[in-house]
Coordinates of C-alpha atoms in Angstrom, one line a residue:
X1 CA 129.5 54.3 66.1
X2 CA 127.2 55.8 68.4
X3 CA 124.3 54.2 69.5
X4 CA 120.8 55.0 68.5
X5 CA 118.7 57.8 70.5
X6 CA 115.2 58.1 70.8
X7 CA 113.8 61.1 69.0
X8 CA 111.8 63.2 71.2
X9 CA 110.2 65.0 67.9
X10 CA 107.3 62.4 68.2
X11 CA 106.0 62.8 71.7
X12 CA 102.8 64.1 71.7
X13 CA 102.3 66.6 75.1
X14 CA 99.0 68.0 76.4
X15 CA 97.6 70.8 77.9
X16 CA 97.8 70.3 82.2
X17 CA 94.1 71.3 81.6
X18 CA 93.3 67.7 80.2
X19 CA 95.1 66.1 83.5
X20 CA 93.7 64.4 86.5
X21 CA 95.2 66.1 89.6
X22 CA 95.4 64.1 92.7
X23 CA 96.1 67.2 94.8
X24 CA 94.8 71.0 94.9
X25 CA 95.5 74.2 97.0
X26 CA 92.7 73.3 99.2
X27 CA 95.1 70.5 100.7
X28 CA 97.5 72.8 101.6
X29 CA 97.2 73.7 105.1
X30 CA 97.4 77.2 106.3
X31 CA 99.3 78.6 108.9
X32 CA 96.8 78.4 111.9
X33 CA 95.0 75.2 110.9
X34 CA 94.4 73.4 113.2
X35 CA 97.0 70.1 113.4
X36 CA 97.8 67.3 116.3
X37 CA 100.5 67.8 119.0
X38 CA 103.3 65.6 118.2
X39 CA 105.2 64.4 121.4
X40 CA 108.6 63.7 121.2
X41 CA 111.4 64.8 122.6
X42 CA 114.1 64.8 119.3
X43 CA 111.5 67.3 118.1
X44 CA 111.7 69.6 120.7
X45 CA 115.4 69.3 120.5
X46 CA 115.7 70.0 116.9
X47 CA 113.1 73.0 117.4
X48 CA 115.7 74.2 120.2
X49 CA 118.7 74.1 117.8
X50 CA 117.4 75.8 115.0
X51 CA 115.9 78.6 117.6
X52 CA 119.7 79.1 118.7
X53 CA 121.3 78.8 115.2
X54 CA 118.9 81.6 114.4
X55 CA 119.9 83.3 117.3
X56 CA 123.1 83.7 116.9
X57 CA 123.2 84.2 112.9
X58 CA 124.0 80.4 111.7
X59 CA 123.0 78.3 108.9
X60 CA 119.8 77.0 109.0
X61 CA 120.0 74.3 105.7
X62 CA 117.0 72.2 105.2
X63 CA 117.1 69.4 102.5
X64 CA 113.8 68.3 101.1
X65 CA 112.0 65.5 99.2
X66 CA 108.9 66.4 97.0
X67 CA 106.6 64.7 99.7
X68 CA 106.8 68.1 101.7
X69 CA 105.1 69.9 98.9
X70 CA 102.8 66.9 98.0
X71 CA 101.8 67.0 101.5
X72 CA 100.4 70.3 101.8
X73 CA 103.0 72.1 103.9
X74 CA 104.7 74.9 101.7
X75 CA 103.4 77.7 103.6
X76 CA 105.5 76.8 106.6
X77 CA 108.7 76.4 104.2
X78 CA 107.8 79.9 102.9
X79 CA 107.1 81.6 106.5
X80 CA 110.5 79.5 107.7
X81 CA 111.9 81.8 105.2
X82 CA 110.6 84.6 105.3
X83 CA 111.4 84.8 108.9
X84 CA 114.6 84.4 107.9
X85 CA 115.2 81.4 109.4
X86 CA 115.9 78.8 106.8
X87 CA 119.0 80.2 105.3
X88 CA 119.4 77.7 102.4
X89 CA 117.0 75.2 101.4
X90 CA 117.8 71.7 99.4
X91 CA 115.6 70.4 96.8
X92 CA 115.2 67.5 94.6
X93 CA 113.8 68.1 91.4
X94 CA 110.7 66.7 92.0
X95 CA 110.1 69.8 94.5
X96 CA 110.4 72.1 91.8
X97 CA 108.0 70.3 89.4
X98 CA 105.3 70.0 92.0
X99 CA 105.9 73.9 93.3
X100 CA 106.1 75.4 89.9
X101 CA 102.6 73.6 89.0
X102 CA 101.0 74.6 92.2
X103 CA 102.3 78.3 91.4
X104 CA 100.6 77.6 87.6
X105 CA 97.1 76.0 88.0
X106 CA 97.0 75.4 91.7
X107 CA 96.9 71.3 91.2
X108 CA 99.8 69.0 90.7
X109 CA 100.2 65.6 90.8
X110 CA 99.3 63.3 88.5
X111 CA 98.1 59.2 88.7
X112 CA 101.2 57.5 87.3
X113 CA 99.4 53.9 87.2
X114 CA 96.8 55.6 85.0
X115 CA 99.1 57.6 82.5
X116 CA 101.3 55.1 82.2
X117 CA 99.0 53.0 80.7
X118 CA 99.2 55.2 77.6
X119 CA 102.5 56.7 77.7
X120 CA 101.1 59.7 78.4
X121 CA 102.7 59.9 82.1
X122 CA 104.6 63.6 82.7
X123 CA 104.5 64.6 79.1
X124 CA 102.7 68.0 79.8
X125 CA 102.8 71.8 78.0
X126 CA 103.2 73.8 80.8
X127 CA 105.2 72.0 83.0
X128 CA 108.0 71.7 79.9
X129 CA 108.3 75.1 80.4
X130 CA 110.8 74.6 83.9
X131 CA 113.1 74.0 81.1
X132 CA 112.9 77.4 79.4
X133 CA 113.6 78.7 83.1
X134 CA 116.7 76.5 83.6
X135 CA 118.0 76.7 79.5
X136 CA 118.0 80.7 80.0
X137 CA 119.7 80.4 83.4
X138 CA 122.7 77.9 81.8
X139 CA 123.1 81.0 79.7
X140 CA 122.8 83.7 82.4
X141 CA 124.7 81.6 84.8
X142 CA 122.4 81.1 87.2
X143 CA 121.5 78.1 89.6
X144 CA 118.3 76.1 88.4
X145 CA 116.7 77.2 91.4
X146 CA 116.7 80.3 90.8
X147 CA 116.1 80.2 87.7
X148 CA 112.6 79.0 88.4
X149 CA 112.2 80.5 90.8
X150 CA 112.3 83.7 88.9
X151 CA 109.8 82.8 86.1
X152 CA 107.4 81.8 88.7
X153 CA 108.1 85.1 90.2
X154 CA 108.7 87.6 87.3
X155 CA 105.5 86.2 85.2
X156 CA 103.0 86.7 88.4
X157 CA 102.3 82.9 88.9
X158 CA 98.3 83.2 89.9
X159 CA 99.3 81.5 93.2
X160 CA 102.8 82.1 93.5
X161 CA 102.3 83.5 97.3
X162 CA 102.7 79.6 97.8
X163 CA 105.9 78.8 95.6
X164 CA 108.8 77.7 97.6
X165 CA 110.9 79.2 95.0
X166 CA 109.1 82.2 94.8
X167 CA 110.1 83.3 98.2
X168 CA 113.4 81.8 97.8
X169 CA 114.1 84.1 94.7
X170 CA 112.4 87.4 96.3
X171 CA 114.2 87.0 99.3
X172 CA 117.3 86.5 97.9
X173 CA 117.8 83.0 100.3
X174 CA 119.8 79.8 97.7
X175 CA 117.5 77.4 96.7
X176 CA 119.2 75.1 94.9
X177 CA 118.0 71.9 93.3
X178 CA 120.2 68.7 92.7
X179 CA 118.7 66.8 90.1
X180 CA 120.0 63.2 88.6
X181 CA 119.3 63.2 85.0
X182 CA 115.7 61.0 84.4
X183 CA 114.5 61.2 87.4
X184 CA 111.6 63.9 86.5
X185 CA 109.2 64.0 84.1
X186 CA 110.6 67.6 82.9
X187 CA 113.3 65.6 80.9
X188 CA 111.1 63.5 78.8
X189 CA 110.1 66.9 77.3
X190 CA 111.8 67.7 73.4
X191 CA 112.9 71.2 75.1
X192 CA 115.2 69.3 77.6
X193 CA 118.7 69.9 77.2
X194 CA 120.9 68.0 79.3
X195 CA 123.4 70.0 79.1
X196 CA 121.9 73.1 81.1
X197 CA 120.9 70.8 83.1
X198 CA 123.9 69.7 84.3
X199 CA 125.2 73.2 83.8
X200 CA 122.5 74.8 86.4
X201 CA 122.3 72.2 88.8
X202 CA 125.9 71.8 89.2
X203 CA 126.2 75.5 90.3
X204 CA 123.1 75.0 93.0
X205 CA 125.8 71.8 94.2
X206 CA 128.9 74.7 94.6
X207 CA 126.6 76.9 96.2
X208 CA 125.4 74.2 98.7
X209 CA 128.8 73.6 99.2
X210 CA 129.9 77.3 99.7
X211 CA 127.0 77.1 102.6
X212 CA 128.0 74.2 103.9
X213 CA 131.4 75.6 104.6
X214 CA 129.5 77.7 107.0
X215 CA 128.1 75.2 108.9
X216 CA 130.0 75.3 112.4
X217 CA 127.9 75.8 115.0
X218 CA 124.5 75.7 112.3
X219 CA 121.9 73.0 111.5
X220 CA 121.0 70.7 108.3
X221 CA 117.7 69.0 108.8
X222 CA 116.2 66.4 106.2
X223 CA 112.5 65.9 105.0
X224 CA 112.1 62.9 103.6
X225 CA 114.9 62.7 101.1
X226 CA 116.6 59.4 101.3
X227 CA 119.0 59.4 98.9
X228 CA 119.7 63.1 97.4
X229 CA 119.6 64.8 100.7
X230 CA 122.7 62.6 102.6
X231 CA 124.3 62.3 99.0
X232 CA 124.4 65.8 98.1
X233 CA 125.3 66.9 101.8
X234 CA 127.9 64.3 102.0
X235 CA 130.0 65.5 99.1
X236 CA 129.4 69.3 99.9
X237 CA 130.9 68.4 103.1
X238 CA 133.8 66.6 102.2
X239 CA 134.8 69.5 100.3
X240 CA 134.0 72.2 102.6
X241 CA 136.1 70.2 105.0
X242 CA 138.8 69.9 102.9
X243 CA 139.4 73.4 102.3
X244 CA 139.0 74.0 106.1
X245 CA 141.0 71.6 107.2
X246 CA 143.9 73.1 104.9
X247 CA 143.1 77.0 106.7
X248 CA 143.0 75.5 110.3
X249 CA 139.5 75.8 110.7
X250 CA 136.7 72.6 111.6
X251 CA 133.4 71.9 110.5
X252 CA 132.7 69.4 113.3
X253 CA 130.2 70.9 115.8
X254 CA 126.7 71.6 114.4
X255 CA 123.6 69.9 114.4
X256 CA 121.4 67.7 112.2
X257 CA 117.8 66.4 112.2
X258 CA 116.4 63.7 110.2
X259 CA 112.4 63.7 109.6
X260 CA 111.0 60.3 108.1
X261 CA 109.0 57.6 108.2
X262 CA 111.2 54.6 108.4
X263 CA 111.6 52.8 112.1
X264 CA 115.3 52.9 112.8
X265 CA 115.5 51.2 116.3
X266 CA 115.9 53.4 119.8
X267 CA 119.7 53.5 119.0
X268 CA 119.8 55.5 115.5
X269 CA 123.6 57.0 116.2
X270 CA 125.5 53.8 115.1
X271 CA 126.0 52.6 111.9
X272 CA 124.5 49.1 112.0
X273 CA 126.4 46.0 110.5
X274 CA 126.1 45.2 106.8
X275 CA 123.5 42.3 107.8
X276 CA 121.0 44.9 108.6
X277 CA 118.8 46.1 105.9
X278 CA 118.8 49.5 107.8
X279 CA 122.5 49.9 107.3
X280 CA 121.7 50.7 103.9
X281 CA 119.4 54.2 104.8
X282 CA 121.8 56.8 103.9
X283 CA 120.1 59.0 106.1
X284 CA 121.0 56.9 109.2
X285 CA 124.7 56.6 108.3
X286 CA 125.6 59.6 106.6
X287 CA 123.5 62.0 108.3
X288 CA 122.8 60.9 111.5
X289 CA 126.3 59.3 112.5
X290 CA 129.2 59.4 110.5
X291 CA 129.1 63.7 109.6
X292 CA 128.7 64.4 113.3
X293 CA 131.2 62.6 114.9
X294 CA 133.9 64.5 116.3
X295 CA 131.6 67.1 118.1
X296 CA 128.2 67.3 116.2
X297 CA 125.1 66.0 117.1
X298 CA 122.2 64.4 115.4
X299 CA 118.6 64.0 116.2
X300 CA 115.6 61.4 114.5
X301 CA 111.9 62.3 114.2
X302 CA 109.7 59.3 113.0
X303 CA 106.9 60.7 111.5
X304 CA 104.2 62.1 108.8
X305 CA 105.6 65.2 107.6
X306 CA 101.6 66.9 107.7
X307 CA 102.2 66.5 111.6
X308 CA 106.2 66.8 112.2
X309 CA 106.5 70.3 110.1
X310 CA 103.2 71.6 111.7
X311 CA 104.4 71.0 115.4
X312 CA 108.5 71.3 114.7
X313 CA 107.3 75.4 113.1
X314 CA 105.3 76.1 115.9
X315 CA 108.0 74.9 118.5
X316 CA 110.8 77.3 116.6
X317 CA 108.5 79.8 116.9
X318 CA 107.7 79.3 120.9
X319 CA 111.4 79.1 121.3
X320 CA 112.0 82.2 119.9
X321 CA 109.6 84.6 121.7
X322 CA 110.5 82.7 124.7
X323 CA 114.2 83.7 123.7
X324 CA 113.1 87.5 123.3
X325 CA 110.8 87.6 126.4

């Protein structure tokens, strides 16, 4: 007998216009504003390896949490890639929820302590519609990133000049989103179906993968995403390796950067024993040591993201006319 399910029939949505927002478009800094140096060496390092990646026509993957969005930067993830730069871009599917509303109503975020209280907590109209976008790219056979990325697009968001996905679909770069079912509000919705879900997110994962197979000589950096980033980049590069590995070739020497908040110690390129809470950071051990042994290297930025992406984008950008000077 199968077990009972709860019937989504009786939720009650509301408009996005009866929401509190915690955050606007005015918090969302603009190219020239005027941010903090940030000092550090790592930084400067990462800055010079995507600068050369670019250079010389290699991927340029960068994995994201939703914090980048909530924090005000997407114009410098939209410029990265609209320079061309960023050649594939990760996202959780909290990005996309927090882009596509931005893209709507210019607002996003909601007080969960507060909505909670009532149930009421992401059961919204408009944001239910991400699931038209990825239901008619499950039947198109599209990735969910693109999928959304082509509403926002297509339907002339009114501030869609600062959708991550946006750019990503105009520009024709992957944008792919790896989502583990409950994790966003945009399945509590009655028009979620699980099974596009899986069906469009599970392409973005092949797609990653396919990009990841072209990692030699590239870089992958992570923002804040510490557990789908080094999860999702993990597997991806088991199998790119494997098929590699089988045609002679190696994925071994390329570069990754992590950007977070968490104080790993002054020796973050060993995996730490089992007694050490910070063994457990998948971002230290997947991404920072085990993926780059063998020839890689691997670099940690300990930081708010509203000053690291500031001052690593300005730094690319200084390598690079330095590099055409």
């Amino acid at each position: 007998m199968p077990y009972p399910i709860f019937d989504r029939d009786r939720l009650h949505l509301r408009p996005l216009a009866q929401r509190e927002h915690d955050m606007d478009l005015s918090e969302c800094l603009r190219l020239n504003e005027e941010v903090p140096d940030f000092e550090s060496e790592e930084l400067e390092a990462v800055a010079d390896r995507v600068a050369r990646a670019h250079r010389d026509g290699k991927q340029v993957i960068l994995m994201m949490g939703a914090h980048v969005i909530k924090r005000g930067l997407s114009r410098y993830i939209v410029d990265l890639l609209e320079r061309g730069i960023i050649t594939h871009l990760g996202m959780n599917g909290g990005c996309v929820i927090h882009d596509f509303e931005l893209a709507l109503i210019g607002a996003t975020t909601e007080s969960v302590a507060h909505y909670i209280r009532t149930g009421q907590f992401g059961l919204w109209k408009e944001t239910g519609r991400i699931n038209e976008a990825i239901n008619q790219g499950a039947e198109e056979g599209t990735g969910l990133g693109e999928a959304v990325g082509r509403m926002i697009e297509q339907e002339r968001f009114p501030h869609r000049d600062i959708s991550i996905l946006a750019a990503a679909y105009r520009l024709h770069i992957p944008a792919t989103v790896h989502v583990g079912i409950g994790y966003d509000i945009t399945h509590e919705a009655p028009n979620c179906d699980g099974a596009a879900l899986g069906a469009t997110s599970y392409r973005d994962f092949l797609t990653l993968a396919h990009t990841i197979s072209q990692l030699q000589g590239g870089v992958l950096l992570n923002f804040g995403t510490a557990v789908m980033g080094p999860e999702v980049y993990l597997k991806a590069l088991a199998m790119a390796r494997n098929v590699a590995h089988q045609e002679g070739r190696r994925i071994d020497t390329f570069s990754t950067g992590v950007f977070d908040l968490q104080d790993l110690g002054p020796d973050y390129h060993t995996v730490l024993p089992k007694s050490d809470p910070r063994y457990y950071f998948r971002f230290l051990k997947t991404t920072l040591v085990r993926t780059v042994r063998g020839g890689g290297e691997s670099f940690y930025v300990q930081g708010d993201h509203r000053l690291t992406i500031p001052n690593l984008y300005r730094r690319i950008l200084a390598q690079l006319e330095e590099g055409n000077g």
